[in-house]
Tab-separated table of C-alpha atoms in Angstrom:
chain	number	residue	atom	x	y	z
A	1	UNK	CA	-4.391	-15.054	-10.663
A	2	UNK	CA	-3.407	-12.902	-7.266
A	3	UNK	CA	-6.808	-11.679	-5.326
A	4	UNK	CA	-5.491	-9.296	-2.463
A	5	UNK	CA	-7.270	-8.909	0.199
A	6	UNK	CA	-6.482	-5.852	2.807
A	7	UNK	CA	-7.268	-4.974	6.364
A	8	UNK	CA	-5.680	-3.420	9.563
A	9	UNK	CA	-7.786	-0.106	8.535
A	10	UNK	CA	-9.629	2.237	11.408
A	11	UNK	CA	-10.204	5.485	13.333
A	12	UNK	CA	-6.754	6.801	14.798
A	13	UNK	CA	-5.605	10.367	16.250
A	14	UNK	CA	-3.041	12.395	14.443
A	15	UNK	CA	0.431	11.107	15.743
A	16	UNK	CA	-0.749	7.986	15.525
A	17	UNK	CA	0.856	4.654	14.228
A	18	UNK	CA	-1.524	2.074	12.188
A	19	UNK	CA	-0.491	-0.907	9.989
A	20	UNK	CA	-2.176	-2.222	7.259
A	21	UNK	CA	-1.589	-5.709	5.583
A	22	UNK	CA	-2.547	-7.237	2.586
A	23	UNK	CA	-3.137	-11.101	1.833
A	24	UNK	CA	-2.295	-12.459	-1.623
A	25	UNK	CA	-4.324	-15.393	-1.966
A	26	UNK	CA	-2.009	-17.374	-4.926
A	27	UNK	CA	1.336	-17.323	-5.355
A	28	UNK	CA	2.446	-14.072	-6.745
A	29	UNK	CA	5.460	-14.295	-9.459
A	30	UNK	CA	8.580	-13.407	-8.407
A	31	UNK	CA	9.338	-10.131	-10.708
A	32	UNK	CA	5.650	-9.039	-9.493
A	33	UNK	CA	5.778	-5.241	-8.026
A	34	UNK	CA	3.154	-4.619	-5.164
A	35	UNK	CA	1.994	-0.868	-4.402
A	36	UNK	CA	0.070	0.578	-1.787
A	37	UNK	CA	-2.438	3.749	-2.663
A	38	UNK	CA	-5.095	5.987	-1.554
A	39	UNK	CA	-7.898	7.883	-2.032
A	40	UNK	CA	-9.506	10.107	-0.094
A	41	UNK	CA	-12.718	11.879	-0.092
A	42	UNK	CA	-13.077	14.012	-2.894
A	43	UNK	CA	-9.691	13.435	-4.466
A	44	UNK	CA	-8.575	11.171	-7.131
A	45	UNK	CA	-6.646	7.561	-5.709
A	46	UNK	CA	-2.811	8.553	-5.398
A	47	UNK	CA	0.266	6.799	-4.868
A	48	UNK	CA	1.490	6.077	-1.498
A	49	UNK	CA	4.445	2.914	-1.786
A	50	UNK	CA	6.178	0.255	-3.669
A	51	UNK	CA	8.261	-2.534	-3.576
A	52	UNK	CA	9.633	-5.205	-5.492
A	53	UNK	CA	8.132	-9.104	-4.695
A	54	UNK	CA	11.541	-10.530	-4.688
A	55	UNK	CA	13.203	-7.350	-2.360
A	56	UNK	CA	14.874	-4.647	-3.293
A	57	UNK	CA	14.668	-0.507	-2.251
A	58	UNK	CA	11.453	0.237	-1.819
A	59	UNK	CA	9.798	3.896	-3.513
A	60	UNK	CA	7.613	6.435	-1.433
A	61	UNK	CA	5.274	9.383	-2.276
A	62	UNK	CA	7.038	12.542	-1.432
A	63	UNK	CA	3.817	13.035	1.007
A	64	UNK	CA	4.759	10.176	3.240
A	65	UNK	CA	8.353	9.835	3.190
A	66	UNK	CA	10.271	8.659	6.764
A	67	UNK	CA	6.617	8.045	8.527
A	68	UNK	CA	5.372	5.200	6.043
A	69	UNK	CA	7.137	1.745	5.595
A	70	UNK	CA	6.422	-0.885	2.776
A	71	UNK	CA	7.462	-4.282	3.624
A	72	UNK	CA	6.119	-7.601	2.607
A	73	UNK	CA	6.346	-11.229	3.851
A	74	UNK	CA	7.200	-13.268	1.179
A	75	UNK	CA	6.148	-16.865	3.136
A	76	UNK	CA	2.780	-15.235	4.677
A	77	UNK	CA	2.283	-14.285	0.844
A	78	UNK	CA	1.639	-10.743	2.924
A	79	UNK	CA	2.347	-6.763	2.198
A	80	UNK	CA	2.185	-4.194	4.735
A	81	UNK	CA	2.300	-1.143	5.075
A	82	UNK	CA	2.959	0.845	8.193
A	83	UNK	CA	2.470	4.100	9.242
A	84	UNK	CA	3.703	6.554	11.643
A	85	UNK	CA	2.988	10.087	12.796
A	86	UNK	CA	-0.449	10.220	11.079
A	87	UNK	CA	-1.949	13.322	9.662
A	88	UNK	CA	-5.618	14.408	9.226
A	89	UNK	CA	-4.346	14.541	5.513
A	90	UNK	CA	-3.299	10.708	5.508
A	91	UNK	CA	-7.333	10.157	5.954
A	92	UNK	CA	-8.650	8.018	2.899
A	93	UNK	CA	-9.240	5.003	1.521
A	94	UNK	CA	-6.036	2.577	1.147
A	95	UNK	CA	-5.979	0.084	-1.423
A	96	UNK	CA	-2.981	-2.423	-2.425
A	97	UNK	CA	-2.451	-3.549	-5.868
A	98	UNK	CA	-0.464	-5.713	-8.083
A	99	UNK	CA	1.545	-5.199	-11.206
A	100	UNK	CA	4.641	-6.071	-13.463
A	101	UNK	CA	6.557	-2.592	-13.880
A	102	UNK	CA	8.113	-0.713	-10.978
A	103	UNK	CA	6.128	2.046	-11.337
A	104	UNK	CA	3.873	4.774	-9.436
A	105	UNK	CA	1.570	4.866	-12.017
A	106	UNK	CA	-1.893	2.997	-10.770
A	107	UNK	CA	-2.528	2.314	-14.982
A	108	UNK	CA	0.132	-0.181	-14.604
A	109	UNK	CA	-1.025	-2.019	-11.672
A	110	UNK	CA	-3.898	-4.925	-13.064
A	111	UNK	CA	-4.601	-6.755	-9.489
A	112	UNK	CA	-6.369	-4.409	-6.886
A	113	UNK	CA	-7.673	-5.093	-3.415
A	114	UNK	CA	-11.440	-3.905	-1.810
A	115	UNK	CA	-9.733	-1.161	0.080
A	116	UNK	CA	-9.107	-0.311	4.037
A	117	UNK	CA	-10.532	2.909	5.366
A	118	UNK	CA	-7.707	4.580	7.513
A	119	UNK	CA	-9.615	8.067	9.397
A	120	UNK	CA	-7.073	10.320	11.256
A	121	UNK	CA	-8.674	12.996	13.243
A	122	UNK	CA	-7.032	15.716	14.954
């Protein structure tokens, strides 16, 4: 089984770029989907990105459209996720995950990493 492990997480200013990356320790199967989401304080975890293993166009959260970018390495085993122009509102806890469907819906998505705290203040 996948175990993904993130980091890159931290204290930026708003306008800000950060990137995050997350390590899949094992192989993960070709037709696997990886996602990126977030929680932050107070709020229930929401998605944030997507992309297919194997390539493919990659899906966004209306919220973060044209600042975020999903990406992945496919040799490092590796996702990232980068992100431009931060907002105070981007603050929260960012976890990647693993699943089979291409899908925003976190239900679908069995493999889930610790979690990165990203903190944007003004």
């Amino acid at each position: 089984q996948v175990h993904m492990v993130e980091s890159g997480g931290g204290s930026v200013q708003a306008g800000d770029s950060l990137r995050l990356s997350c390590a899949a320790t094992g192989r993960p199967r070709s037709s696997s989907v990886f996602a990126w989401f977030r929680q932050a304080p107070g709020k229930e975890r929401e998605f944030v990105a997507l992309v297919r293993w194997h390539g493919g166009s990659a899906f966004y959260a209306d919220s973060v459209k044209g600042r975020f970018t999903i990406s992945r390495d496919n040799p490092k085993n590796t996702l990232y996720l980068q992100m431009n122009s931060l907002k105070t509102d981007d603050t929260a806890v960012y976890y990647c995950a693993v699943g089979s469907e291409y899908t925003s819906n976190q239900a679908a998505y069995d493999v889930w990493g610790q979690g990165t705290q990203v903190t944007v203040a003004s």
